mmCIF file of C-alpha atoms and ligand atoms in Angstrom:
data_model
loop_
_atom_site.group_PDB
_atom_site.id
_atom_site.type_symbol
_atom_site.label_atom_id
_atom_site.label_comp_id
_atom_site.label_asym_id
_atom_site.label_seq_id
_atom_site.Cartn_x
_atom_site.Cartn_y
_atom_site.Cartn_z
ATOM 1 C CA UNK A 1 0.000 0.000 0.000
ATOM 2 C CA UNK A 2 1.076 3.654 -0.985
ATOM 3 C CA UNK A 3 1.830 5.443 2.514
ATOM 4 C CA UNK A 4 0.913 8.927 2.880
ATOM 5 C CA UNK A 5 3.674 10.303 4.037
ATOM 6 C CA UNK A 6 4.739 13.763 2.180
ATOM 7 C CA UNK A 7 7.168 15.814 3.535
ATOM 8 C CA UNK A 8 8.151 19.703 2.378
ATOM 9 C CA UNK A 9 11.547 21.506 3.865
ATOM 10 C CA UNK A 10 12.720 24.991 2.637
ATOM 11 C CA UNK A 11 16.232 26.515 3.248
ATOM 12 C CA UNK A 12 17.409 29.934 2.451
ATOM 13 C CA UNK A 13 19.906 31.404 -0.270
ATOM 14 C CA UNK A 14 22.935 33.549 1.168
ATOM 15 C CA UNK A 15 25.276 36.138 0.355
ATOM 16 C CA UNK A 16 28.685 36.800 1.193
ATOM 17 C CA UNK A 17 29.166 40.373 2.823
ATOM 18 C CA UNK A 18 33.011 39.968 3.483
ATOM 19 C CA UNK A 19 35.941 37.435 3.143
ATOM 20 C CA UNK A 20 35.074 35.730 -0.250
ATOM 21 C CA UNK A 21 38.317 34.415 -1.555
ATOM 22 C CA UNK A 22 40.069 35.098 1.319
ATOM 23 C CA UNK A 23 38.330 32.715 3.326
ATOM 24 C CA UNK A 24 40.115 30.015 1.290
ATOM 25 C CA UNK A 25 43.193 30.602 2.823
ATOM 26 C CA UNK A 26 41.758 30.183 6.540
ATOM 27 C CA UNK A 27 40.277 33.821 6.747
ATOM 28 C CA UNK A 28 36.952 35.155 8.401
ATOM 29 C CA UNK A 29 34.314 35.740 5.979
ATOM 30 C CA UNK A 30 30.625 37.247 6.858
ATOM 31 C CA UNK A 31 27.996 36.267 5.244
ATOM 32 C CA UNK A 32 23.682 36.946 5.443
ATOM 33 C CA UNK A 33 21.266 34.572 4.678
ATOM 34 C CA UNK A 34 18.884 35.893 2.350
ATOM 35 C CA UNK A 35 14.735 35.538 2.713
ATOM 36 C CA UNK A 36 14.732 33.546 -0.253
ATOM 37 C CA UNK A 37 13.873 30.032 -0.234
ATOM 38 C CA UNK A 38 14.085 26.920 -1.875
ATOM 39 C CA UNK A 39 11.460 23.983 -1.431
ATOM 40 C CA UNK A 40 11.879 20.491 -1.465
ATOM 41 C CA UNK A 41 8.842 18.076 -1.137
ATOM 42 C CA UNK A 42 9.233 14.608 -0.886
ATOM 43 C CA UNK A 43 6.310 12.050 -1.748
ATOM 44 C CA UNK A 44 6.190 7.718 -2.339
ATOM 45 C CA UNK A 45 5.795 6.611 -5.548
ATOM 46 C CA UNK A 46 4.409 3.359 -5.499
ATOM 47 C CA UNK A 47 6.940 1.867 -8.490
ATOM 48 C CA UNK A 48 10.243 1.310 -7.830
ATOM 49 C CA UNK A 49 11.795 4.541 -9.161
ATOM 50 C CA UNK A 50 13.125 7.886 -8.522
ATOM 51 C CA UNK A 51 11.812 11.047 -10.354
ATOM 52 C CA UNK A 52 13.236 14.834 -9.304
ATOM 53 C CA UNK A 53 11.485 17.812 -11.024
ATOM 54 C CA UNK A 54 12.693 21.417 -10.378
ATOM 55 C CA UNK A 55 9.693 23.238 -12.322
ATOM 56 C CA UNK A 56 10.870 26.565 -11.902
ATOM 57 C CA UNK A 57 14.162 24.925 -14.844
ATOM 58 C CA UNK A 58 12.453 22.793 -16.438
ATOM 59 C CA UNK A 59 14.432 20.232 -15.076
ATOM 60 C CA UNK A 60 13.344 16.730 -14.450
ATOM 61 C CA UNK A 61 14.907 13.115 -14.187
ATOM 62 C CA UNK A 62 15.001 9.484 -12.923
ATOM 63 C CA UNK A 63 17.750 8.917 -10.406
ATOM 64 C CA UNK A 64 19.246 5.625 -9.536
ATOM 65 C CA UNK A 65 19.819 5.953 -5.839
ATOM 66 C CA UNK A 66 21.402 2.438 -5.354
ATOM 67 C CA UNK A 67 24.287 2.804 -8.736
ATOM 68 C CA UNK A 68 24.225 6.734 -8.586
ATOM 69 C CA UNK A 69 22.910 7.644 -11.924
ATOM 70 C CA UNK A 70 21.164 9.800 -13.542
ATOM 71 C CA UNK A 71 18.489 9.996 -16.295
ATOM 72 C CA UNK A 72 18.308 13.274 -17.674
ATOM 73 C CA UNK A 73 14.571 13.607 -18.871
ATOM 74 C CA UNK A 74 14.487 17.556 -19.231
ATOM 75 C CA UNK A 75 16.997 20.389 -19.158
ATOM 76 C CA UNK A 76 20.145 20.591 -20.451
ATOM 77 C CA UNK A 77 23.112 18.753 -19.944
ATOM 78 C CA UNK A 78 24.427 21.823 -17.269
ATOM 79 C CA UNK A 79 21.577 21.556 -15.790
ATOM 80 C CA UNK A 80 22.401 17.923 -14.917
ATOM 81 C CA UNK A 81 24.715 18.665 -12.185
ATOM 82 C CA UNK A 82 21.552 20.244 -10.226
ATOM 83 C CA UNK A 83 19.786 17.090 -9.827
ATOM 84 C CA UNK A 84 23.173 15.459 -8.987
ATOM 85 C CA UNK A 85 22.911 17.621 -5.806
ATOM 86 C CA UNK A 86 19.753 16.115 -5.077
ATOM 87 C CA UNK A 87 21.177 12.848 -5.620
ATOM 88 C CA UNK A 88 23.968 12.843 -2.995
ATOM 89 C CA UNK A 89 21.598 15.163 -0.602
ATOM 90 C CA UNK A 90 19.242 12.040 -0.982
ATOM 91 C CA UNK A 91 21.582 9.467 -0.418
ATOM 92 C CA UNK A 92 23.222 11.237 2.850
ATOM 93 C CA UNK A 93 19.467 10.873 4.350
ATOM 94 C CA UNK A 94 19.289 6.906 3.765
ATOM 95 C CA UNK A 95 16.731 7.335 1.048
ATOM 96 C CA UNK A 96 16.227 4.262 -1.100
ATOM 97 C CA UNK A 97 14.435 4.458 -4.112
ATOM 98 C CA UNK A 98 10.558 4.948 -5.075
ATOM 99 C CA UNK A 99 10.027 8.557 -4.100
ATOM 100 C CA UNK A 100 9.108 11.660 -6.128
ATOM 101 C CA UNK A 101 11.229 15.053 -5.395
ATOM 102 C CA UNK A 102 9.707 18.371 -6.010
ATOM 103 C CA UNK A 103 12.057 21.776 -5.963
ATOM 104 C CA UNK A 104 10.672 25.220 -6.105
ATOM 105 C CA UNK A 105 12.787 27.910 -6.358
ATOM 106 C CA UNK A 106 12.196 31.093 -4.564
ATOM 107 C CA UNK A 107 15.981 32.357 -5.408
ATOM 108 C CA UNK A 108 16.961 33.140 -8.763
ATOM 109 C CA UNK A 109 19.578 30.547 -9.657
ATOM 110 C CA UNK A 110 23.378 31.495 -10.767
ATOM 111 C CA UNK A 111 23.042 34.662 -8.771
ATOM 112 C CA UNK A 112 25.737 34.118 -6.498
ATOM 113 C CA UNK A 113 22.801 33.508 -3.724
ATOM 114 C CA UNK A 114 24.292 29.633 -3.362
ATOM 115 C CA UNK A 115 21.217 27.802 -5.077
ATOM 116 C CA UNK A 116 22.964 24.690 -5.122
ATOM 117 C CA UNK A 117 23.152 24.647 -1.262
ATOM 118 C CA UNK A 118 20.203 25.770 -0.750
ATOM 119 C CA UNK A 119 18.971 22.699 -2.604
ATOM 120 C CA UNK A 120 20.762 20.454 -1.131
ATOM 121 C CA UNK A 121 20.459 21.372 2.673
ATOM 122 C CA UNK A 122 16.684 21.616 2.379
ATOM 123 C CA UNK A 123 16.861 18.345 0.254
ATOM 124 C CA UNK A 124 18.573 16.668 3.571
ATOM 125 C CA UNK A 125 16.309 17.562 5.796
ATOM 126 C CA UNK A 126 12.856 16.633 3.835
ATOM 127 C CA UNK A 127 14.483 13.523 3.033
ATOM 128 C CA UNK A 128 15.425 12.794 7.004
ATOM 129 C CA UNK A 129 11.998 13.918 7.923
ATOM 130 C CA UNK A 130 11.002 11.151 5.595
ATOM 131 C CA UNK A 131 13.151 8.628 6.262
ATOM 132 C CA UNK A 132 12.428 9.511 9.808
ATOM 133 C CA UNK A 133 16.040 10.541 10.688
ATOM 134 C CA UNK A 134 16.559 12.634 13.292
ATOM 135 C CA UNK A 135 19.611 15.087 12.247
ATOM 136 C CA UNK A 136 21.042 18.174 14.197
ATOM 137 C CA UNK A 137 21.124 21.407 12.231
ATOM 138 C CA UNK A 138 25.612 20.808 12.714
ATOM 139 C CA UNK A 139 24.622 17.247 11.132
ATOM 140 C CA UNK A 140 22.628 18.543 7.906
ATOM 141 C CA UNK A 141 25.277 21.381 7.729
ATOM 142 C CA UNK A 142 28.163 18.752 7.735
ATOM 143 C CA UNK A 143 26.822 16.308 5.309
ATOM 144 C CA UNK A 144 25.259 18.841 2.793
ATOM 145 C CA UNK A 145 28.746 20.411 2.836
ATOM 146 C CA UNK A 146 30.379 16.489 2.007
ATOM 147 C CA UNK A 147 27.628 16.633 -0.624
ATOM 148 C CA UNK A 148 29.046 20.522 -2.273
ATOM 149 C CA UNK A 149 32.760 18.873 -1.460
ATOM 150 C CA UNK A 150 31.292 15.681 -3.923
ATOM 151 C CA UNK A 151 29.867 17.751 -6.457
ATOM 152 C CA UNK A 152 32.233 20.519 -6.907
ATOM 153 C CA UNK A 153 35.615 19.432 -6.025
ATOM 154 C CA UNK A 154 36.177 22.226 -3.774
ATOM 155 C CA UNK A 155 33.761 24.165 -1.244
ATOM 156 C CA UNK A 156 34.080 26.467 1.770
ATOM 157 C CA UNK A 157 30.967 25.793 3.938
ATOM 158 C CA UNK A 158 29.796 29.250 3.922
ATOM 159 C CA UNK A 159 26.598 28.617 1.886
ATOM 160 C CA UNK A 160 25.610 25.441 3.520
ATOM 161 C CA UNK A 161 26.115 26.594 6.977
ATOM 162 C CA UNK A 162 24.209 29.738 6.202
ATOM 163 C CA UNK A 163 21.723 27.932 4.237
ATOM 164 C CA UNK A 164 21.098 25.650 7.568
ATOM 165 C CA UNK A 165 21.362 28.433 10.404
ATOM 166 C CA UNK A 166 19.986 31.363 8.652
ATOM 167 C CA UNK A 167 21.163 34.714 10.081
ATOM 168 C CA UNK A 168 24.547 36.866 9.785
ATOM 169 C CA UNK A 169 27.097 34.547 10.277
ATOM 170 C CA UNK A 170 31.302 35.341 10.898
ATOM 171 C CA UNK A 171 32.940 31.841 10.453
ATOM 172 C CA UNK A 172 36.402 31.060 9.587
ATOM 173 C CA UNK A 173 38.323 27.644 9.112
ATOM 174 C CA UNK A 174 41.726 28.373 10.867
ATOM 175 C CA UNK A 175 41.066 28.469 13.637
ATOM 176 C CA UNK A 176 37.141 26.682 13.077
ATOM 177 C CA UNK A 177 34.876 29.385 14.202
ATOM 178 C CA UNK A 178 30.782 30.084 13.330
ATOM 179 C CA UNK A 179 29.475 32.890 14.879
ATOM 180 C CA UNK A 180 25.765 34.068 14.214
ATOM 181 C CA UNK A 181 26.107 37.673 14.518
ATOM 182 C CA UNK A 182 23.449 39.807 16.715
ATOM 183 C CA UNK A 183 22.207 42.395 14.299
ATOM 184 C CA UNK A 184 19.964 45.154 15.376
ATOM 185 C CA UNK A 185 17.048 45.663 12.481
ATOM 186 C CA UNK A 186 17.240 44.489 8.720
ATOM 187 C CA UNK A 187 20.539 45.391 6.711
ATOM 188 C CA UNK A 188 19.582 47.492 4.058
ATOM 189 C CA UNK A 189 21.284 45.594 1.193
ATOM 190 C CA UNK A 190 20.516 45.328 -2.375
ATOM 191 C CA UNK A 191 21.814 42.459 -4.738
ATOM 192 C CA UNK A 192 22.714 43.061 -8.223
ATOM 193 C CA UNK A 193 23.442 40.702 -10.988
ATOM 194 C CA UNK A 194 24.712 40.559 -14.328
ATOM 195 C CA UNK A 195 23.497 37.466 -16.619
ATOM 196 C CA UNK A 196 26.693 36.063 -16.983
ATOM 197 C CA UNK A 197 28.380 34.150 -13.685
ATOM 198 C CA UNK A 198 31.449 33.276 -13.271
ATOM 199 C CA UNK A 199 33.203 29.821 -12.516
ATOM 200 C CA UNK A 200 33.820 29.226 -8.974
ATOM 201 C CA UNK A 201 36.715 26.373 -8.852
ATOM 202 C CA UNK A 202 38.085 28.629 -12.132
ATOM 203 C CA UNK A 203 38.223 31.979 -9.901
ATOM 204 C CA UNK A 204 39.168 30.260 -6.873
ATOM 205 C CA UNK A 205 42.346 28.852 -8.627
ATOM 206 C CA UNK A 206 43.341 31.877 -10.432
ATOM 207 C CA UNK A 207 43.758 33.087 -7.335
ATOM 208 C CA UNK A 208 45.907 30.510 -6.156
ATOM 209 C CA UNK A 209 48.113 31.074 -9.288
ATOM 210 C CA UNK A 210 48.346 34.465 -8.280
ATOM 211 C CA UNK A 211 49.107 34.355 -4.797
ATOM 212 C CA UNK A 212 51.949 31.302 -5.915
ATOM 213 C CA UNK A 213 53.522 33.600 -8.314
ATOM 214 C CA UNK A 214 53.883 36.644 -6.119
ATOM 215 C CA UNK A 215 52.961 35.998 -2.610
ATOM 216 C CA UNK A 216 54.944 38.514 -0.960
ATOM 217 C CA UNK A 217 52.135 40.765 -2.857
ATOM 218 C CA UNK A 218 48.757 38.616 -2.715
ATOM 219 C CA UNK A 219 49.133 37.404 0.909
ATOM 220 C CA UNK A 220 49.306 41.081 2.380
ATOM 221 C CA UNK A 221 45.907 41.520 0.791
ATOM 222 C CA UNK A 222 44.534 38.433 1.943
ATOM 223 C CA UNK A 223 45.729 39.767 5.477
ATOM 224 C CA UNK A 224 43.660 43.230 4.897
ATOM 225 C CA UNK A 225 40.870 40.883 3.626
ATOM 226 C CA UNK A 226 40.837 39.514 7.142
ATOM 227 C CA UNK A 227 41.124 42.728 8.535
ATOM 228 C CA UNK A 228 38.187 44.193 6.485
ATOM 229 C CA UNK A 229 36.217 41.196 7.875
ATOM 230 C CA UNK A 230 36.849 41.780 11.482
ATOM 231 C CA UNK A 231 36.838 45.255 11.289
ATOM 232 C CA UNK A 232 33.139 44.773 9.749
ATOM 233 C CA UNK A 233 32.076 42.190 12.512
ATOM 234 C CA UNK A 234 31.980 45.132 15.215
ATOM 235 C CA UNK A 235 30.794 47.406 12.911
ATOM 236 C CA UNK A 236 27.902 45.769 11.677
ATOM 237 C CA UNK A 237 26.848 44.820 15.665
ATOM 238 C CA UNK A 238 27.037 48.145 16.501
ATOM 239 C CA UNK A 239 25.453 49.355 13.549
ATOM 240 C CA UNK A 240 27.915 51.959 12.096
ATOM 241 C CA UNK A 241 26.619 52.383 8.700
ATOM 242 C CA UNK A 242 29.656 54.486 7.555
ATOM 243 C CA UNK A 243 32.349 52.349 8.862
ATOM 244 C CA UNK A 244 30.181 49.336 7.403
ATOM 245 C CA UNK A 245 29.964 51.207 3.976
ATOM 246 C CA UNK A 246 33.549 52.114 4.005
ATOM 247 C CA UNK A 247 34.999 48.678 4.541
ATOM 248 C CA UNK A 248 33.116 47.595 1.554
ATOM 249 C CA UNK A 249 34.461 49.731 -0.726
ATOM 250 C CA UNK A 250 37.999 48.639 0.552
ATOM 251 C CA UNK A 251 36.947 44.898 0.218
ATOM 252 C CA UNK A 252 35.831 45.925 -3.581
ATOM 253 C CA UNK A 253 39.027 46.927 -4.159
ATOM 254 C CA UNK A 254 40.939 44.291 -2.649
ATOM 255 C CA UNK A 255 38.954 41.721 -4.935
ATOM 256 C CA UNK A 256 39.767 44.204 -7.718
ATOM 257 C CA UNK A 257 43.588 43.641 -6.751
ATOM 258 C CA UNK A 258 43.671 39.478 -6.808
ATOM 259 C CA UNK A 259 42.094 39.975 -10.647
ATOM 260 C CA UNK A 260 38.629 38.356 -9.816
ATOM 261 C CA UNK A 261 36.462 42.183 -10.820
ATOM 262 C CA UNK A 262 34.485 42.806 -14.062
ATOM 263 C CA UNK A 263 33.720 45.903 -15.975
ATOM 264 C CA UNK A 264 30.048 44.799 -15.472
ATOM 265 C CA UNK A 265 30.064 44.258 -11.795
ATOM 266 C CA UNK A 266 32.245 47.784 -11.272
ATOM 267 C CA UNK A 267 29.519 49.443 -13.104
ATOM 268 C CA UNK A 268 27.297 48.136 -10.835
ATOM 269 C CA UNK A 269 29.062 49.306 -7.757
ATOM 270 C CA UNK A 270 29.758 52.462 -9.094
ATOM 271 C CA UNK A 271 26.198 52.979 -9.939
ATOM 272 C CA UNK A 272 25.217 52.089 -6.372
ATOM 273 C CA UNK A 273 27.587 54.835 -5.062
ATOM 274 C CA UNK A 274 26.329 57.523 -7.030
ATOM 275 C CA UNK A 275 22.970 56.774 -6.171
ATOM 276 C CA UNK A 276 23.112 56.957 -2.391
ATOM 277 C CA UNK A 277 24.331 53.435 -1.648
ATOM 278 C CA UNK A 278 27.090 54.254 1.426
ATOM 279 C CA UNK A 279 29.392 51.388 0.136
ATOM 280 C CA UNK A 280 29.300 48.751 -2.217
ATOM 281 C CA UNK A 281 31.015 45.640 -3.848
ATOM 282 C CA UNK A 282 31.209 42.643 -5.866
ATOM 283 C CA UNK A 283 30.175 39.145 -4.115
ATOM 284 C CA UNK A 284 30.759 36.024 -4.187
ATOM 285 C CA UNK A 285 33.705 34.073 -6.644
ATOM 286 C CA UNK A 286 33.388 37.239 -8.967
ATOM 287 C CA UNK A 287 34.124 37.271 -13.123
ATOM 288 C CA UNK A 288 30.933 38.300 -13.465
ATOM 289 C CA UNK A 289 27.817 37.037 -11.027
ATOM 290 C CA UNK A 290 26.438 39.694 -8.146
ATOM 291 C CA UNK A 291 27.505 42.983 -6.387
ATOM 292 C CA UNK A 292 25.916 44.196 -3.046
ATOM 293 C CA UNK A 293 25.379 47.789 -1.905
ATOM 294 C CA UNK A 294 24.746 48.735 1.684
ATOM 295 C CA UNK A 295 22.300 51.467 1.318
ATOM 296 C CA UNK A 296 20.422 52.808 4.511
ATOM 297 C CA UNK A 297 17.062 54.759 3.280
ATOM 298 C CA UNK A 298 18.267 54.538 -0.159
ATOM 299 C CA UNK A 299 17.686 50.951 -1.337
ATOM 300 C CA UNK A 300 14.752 51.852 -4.123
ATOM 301 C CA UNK A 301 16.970 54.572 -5.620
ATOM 302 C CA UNK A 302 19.584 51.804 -5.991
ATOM 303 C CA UNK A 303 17.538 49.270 -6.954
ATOM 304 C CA UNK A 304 15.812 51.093 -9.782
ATOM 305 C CA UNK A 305 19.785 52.777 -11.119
ATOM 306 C CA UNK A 306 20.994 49.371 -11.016
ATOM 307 C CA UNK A 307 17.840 47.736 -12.916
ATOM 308 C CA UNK A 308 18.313 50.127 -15.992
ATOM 309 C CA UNK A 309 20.859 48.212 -17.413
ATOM 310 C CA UNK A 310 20.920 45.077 -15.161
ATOM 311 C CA UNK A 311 19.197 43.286 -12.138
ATOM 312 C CA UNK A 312 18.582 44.226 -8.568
ATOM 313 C CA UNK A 313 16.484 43.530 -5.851
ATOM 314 C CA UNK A 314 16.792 44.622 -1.902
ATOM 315 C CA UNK A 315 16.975 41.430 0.534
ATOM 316 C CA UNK A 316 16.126 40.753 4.000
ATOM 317 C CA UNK A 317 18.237 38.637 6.665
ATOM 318 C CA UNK A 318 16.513 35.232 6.854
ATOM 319 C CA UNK A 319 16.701 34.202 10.495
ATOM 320 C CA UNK A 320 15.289 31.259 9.866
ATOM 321 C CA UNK A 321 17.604 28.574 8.418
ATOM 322 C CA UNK A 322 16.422 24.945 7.316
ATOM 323 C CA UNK A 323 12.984 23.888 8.571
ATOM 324 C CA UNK A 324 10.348 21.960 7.684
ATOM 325 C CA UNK A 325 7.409 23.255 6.055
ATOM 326 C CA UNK A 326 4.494 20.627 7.408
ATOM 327 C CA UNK A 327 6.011 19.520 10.756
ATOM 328 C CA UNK A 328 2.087 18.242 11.590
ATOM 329 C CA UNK A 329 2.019 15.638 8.822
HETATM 330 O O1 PMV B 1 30.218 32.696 -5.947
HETATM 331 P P1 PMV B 1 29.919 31.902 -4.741
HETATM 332 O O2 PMV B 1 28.676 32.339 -4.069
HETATM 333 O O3 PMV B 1 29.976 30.403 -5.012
HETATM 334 O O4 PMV B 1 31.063 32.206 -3.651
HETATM 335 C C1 PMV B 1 32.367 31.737 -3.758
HETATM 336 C C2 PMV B 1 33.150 32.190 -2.563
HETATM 337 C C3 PMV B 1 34.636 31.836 -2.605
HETATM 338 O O5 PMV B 1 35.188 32.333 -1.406
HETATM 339 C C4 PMV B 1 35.319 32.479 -3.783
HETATM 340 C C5 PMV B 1 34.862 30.330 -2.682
HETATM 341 C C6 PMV B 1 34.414 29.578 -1.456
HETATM 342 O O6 PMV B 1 34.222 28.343 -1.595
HETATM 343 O O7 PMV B 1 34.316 30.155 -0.365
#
């Protein structure tokens, strides 16, 4: 008999404030987790089979949960490595095959808002829920970062932990820190993004290159990159916009100086300055992707510069991280 059980998680998107790149080498980085939400849903099927469909794509397959396969049924081949996500995020929670996997998408995807995470953190926990798992939020953080490791090659946690705990978190790798940050009031932040994104692992090892060709000039900048990202931890608890705003713009230009900027995203910042935003910067891996601009009382003006040529949207601070949607059922 077909049981009844049906079971719908949702976990937040994130964006880096401070630290990307340098957070590779063992730095702090800070990073928000933005009220944008992916949902999983997890159903029986009554054959034998596993079927994932992420509408919002137009992505759908058959996974084989037992050999690790995939069936690609729509999307493109790219779009493959999406349901491979799923996959891994399905096989961390014990699933075994015969049930259906529906993903909405709240987040616009390859916006730098760490989709992919999202994904697979809220995949973990509907499938746990399902499998009747019980899993600490530290648990679905560690094994949907194994799952990014899998995937990608190369991962810092910051999107699944933020994608689990929600919040402003500081968190660093040498020494292990995660720090949910107590922010007074919503950060007035507004995302930009250009269509194209840039490659992650590509960026990330550019960087190495760099910083193994001339490191008595990349690792004093990955040292201010640290000190940009402390300096902003007490600022943004205390709520100094202009110190907050300032230490942006330095960050911008730090990213600028390791070679991982864009005409398009400087355009972007620069059009958030002149329009009121009190600092602003690219995010994420960079070479193309998103910008953010802190921008206290001015966010629409921003918004709408920033949307004449590309797009932008102001977030909130999800506090919420992973959680089920229908604990009742
Ligand atoms: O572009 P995103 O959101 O995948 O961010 C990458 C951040 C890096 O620091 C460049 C890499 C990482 O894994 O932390």
């Amino acid at each position: 008999m077909l049981d009844s059980r049906k079971v719908t998680a949702s976990a937040p998107g994130k964006t880096i404030l401070f630290g990307e790149h340098s957070v590779v080498y063992g730095k702090p980085a800070i990073a928000a987790a933005v009220d944008k939400r992916v949902y999983v849903t997890i159903s029986p099927r009554e054959d034998h089979l596993t079927h994932v469909k992420i509408g919002d794509l137009g992505v759908s397959g058959f996974l084989d949960l037992k050999n690790q396969s995939i069936e690609l049924e729509n999307g493109s081949e790219m779009q493959r490595g999406i349901l491979e996500y799923v996959m891994k995020a399905l096989i961390k929670a014990e699933t075994v095959d015969s049930v259906d996997v529906d993903v909405r998408l709240d987040l616009p995807i390859g916006a730098g808002l760490g989709s992919s995470a999202a994904i697979t953190v809220a995949t973990i926990m509907a499938a746990a829920s399902f499998n009747q798992i019980a899993l600490t939020n530290e648990s679905i953080a560690n094994l949907a970062h194994q799952v990014e490791l899998d995937v990608q090659g190369a991962a810092s946690p910051i999107d699944t932990s933020l994608s689990t705990h929600g919040g402003v978190i500081y968190l660093s790798k040498n020494p292990q820190k995660l720090v949910k940050l107590e922010i007074s009031g919503e950060l007035p932040i507004v995302i930009g993004y250009t269509s194209t994104r840039g490659n992650t692992g590509e960026l990330v090892e550019l960087v190495r290159q760099k910083k193994e060709a001339r490191p008595e000039v990349i690792n004093p900048i990955l040292d201010s990159m640290e000190a940009v990202a402390n300096g902003a931890r007490q600022a943004l608890i205390k709520g100094d916009h202009k110190t907050i705003g300032l230490l942006m713009n330095i960050n911008h230009g730090l990213l600028d100086a390791i070679g991982v900027n864009t005409e398009e995203l400087s355009k972007m910042v620069f059009t958030a300055r002149n329009n009121g935003a009190m600092g602003s910067k690219l995010t994420g891996a960079g070479g193309g992707g998103s910008m953010i601009a802190y921008c206290p009382g001015r966010e629409e003006e921003v918004v709408s510069s920033i949307n004449q040529f590309e797009r932008a949207f102001k977030i909130n601070v999800a506090q919420n991280g992973v959680r089920l949607e229908n604990p009742q059922e």
